[in-house]
Coordinates of C-alpha atoms in Angstrom, one line a residue:
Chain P
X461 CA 3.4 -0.5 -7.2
X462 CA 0.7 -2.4 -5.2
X463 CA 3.0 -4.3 -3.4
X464 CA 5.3 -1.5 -3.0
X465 CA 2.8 0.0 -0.7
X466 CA 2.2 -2.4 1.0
X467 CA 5.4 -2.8 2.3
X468 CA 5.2 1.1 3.7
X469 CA 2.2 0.2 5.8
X470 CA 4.7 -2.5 8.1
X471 CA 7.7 0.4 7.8
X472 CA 5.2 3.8 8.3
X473 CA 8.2 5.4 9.9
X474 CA 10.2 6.4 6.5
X475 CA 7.3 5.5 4.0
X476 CA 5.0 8.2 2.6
X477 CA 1.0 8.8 2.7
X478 CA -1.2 7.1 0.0
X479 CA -4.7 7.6 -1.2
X480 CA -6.4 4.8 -2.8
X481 CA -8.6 4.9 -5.9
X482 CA -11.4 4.1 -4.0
X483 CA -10.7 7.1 -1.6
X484 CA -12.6 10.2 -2.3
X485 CA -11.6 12.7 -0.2
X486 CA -12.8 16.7 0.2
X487 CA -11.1 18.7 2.7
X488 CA -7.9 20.5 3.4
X489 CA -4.6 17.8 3.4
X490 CA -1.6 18.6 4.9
X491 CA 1.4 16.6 4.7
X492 CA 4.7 17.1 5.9
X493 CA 6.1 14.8 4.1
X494 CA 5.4 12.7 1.4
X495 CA 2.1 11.9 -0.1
X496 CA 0.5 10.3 -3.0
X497 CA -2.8 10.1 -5.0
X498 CA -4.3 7.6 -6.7
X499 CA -8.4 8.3 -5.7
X500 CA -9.7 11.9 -5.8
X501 CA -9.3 14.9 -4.2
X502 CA -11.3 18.3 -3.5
X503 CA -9.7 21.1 -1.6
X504 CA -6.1 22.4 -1.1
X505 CA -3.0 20.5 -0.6
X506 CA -0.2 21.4 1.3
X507 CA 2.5 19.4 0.9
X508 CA 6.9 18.6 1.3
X509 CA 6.4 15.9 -1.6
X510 CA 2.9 15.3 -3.7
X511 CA 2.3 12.9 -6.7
X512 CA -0.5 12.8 -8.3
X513 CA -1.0 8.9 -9.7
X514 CA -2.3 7.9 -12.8
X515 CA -6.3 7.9 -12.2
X516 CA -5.7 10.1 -9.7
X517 CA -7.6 13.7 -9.8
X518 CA -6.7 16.9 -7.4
X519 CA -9.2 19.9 -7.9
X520 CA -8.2 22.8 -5.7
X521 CA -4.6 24.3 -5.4
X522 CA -1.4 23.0 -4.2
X523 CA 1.3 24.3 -2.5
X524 CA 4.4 22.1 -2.2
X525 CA 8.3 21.2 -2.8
X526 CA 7.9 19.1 -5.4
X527 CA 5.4 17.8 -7.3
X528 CA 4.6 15.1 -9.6
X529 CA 1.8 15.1 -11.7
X530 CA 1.1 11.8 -13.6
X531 CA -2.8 11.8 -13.1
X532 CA -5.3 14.8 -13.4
X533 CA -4.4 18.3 -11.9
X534 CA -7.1 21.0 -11.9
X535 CA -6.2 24.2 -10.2
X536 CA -3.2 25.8 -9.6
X537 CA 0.2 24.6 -8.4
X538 CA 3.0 26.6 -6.6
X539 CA 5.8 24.6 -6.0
X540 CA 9.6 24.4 -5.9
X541 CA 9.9 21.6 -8.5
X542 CA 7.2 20.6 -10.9
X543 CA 7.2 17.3 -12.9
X544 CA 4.4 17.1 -15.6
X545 CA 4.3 12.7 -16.5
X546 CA 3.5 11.5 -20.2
X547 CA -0.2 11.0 -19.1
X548 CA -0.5 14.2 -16.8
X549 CA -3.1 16.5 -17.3
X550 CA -2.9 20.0 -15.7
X551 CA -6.0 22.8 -16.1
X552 CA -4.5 25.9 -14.1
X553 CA -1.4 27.4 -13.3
X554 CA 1.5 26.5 -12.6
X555 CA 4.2 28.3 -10.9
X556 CA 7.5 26.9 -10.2
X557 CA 10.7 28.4 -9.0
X558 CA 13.2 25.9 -9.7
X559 CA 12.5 23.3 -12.0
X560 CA 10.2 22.2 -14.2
X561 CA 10.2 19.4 -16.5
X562 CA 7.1 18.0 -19.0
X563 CA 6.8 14.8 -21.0
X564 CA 6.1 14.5 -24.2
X565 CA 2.2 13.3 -24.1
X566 CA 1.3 15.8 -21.4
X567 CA -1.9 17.4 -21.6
X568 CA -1.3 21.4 -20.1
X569 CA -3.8 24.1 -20.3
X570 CA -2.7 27.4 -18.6
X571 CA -0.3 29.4 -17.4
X572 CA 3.5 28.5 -16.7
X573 CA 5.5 30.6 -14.8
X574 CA 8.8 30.8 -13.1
X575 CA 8.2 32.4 -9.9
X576 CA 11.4 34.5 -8.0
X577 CA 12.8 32.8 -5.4
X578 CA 11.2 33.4 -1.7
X579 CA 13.3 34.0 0.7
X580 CA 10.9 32.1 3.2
X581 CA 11.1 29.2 1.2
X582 CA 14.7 29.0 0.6
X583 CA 15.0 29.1 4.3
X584 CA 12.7 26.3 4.4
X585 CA 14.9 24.1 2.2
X586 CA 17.9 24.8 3.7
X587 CA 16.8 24.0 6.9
X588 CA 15.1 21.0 5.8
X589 CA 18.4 19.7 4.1
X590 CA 20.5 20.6 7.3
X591 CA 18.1 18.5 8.8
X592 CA 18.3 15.3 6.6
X593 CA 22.2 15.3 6.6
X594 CA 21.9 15.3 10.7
X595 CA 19.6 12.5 9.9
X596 CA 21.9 10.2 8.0
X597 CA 24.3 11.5 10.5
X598 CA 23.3 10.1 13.2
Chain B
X199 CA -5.8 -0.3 -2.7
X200 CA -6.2 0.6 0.4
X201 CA -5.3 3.8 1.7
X202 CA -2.1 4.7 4.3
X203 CA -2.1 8.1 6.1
X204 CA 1.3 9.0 8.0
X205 CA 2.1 10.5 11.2
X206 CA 2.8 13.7 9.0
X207 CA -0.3 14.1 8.1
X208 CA -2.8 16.1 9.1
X209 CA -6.5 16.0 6.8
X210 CA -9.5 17.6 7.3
X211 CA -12.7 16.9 5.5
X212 CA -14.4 14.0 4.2
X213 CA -13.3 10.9 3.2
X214 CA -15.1 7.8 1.7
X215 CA -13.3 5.0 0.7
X216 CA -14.3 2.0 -1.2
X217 CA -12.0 -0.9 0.8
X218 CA -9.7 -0.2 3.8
X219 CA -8.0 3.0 5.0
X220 CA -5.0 2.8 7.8
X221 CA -4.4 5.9 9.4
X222 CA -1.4 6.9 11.7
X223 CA -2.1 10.9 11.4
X224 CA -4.6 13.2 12.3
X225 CA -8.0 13.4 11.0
X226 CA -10.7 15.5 11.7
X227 CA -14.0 15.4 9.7
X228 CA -16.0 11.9 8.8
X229 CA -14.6 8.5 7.8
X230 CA -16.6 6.1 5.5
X231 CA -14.6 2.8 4.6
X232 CA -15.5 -0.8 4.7
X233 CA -12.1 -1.4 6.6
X234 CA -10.6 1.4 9.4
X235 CA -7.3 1.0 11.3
X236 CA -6.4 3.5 13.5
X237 CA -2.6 2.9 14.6
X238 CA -0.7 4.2 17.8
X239 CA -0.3 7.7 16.6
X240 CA -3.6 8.7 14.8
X241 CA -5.7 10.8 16.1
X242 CA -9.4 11.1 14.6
X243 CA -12.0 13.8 15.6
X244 CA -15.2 13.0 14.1
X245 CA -17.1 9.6 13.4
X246 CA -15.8 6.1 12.2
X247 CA -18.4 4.3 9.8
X248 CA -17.0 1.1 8.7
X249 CA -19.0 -1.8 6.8
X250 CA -16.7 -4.8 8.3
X251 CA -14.1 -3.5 10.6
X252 CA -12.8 -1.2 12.9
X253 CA -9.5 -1.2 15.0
X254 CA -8.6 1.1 17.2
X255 CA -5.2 1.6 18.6
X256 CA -4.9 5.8 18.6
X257 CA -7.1 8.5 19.6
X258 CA -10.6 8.9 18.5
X259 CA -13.1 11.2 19.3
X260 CA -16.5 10.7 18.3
X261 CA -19.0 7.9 17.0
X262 CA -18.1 4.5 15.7
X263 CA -20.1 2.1 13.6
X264 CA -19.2 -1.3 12.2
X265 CA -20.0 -4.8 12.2
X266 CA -16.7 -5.9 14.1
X267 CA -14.8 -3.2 17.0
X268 CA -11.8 -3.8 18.0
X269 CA -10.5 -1.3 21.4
X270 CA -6.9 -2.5 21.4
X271 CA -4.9 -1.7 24.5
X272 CA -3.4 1.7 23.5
X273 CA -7.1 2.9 22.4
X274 CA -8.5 6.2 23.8
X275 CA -11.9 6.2 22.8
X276 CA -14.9 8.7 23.5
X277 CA -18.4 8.4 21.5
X278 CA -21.1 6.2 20.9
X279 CA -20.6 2.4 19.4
X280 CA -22.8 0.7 17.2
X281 CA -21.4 -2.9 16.6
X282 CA -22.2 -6.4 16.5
X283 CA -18.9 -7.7 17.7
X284 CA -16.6 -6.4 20.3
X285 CA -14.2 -6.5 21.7
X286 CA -11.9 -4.3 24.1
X287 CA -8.1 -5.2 25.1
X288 CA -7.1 -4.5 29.1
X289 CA -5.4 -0.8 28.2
X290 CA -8.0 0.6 26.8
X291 CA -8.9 4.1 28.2
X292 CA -12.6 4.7 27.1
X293 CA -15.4 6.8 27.9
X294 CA -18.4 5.3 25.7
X295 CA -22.1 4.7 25.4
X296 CA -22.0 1.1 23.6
X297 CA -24.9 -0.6 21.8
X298 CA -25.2 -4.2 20.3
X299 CA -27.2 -4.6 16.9
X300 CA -29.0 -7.6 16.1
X301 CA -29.5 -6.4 12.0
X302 CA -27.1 -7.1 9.6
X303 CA -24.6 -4.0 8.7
X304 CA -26.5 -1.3 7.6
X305 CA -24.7 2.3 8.1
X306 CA -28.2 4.3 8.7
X307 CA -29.5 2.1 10.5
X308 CA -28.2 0.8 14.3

C-alpha cells in the first residue's frame, strides 16, 4: 500500500488522490476522479471513485460512482456502486442504484435502498465510458 | 503517509496534516502540514503554514510560513512570507512582502 502510493506521486497523471492518516480535513472535496481516505474527513464528498481506507473516517454525505467503504462512514451515501469491506462501518443511508455488495464482518446501521435509475446519471456514465474507450483508443 | 491531491481535485476547507501533503489541484481554504509541495498545476487560495518546508511550483494566493521556501521557476506567488531560508528560482512570477525570522519555527509567531 505505502509504497504503492508512492509510486502515484512520480506518475500523478493516471494515479488517484490520497489522504493520509495524519490529514484531517473539513471542507467540501470534489474529485473527478479517483480518491482515497485514510485520515479524516468532515463535509461532503463528491466523487467519480471514493474509498474509504481502513482508519479512515468520512462524516457528511457522499455522492459518487462508486464507492468503497473499508474504514468508517457516517452519513449518507448515494452512489452507483457501493462496496461495504469486512471492517467497514456505515451509520446512515445508503442508496445505490446498481450494485451493492457487503462483507461478512461489516458493521451497517441504517437504511439500504436501491434507488431508480437517473437518467442524468446514466448519461453521465455513458459518456464517461465513451470517453475512456477514445482514451485507450488513441 | 503523506498526502497526494490530483489535478482532479478540487477541496475546500481545512486541512491539517501531520507529515507532508503534495498538491497538484485546487485548494482553497488553509493548509497546516510540516511538509507542502505545490506542483505545476495546483492552485491554492488561502495560506501555506508548514513546520519544515515549502515548495512552490503552482499558483498560490495568500500567506506562507515555514522554516525553508522554495519559489521554483514555474511559481506564481502573491502574499506575505515568513521564512528563515529562501530561496527563489529565475521564473518565478511573484508579487510578495517577504520577511526573514531569526527564531526557531514557531507557526504563531514570525
Amino acid at each position: 500500500m505505502f509504497f504503492s502510493s508512492n509510486k502515484k506521486v512520480d506518475n500523478r497523471i493516471d494515479g488517484f488522490s490520497h489522504l493520509g492518516e495524519g490529514a484531517s480535513f473539513e471542507g467540501e472535496i470534489h474529485c473527478k476522479g479517483e480518491i482515497e481516505i485514510a485520515g479524516k474527513v468532515k463535509g461532503n464528498i463528491s466523487a467519480k471513485t471514493l474509498r474509504i481506507l481502513e482508519g479512515g473516517k468520512v462524516t457528511g454525505s457522499v455522492n459518487a460512482e462508486k464507492v468503497e467503504i473499508l474504514g468508517c462512514m457516517l452519513g449518507n451515501t448515494t452512489s452507483l456502486n457501493i462496496h461495504v469491506g469486512e471492517k467497514g462501518v456505515v451509520r446512515g443511508d445508503l442508496r445505490f442504484e446498481t450494485n451493492l455488495s457487503v462483507v461478512e464482518g461489516a458493521d451497517i446501521l441504517g437504511h439500504v435502498q436501491k434507488a431508480k435509475k437517473d437518467k442524468n446519471k446514466k448519461v453521465d456514465t455513458d459518456k464517461v465510458k465513451y470517453l475512456e474507450h477514445s482514451q485507450k483508443a488513441s | 503517509m503523506p498526502s497526494v491531491i490530483l489535478n482532479d481535485t478540487i477541496l475546500k476547507g481545512t486541512l491539517s496534516q501531520k507529515d507532508s501533503i503534495t498538491l497538484d489541484g485546487t485548494f482553497i481554504g488553509n493548509i497546516t502540514a510540516e511538509e507542502i509541495i505545490v506542483k505545476d498545476h495546483g492552485t491554492i487560495n488561502g495560506n501555506l503554514n508548514a513546520s519544515v518546508n515549502i515548495e512552490v511550483n503552482g499558483n498560490v494566493v495568500g500567506d506562507l510560513n515555514s522554516d525553508k521556501i522554495h519559489l521554483t521557476s514555474f511559481a506564481k506567488v502573491r502574499g506575505k512570507l515568513s521564512h528563515k531560508n529562501l530561496s527563489v528560482d529565475e521564473g518565478a512570477q511573484l508579487e510578495i512582502t517577504a520577511q526573514t525570522r531569526k527564531r526557531i519555527s514557531n507557526l504563531n509567531k514570525e
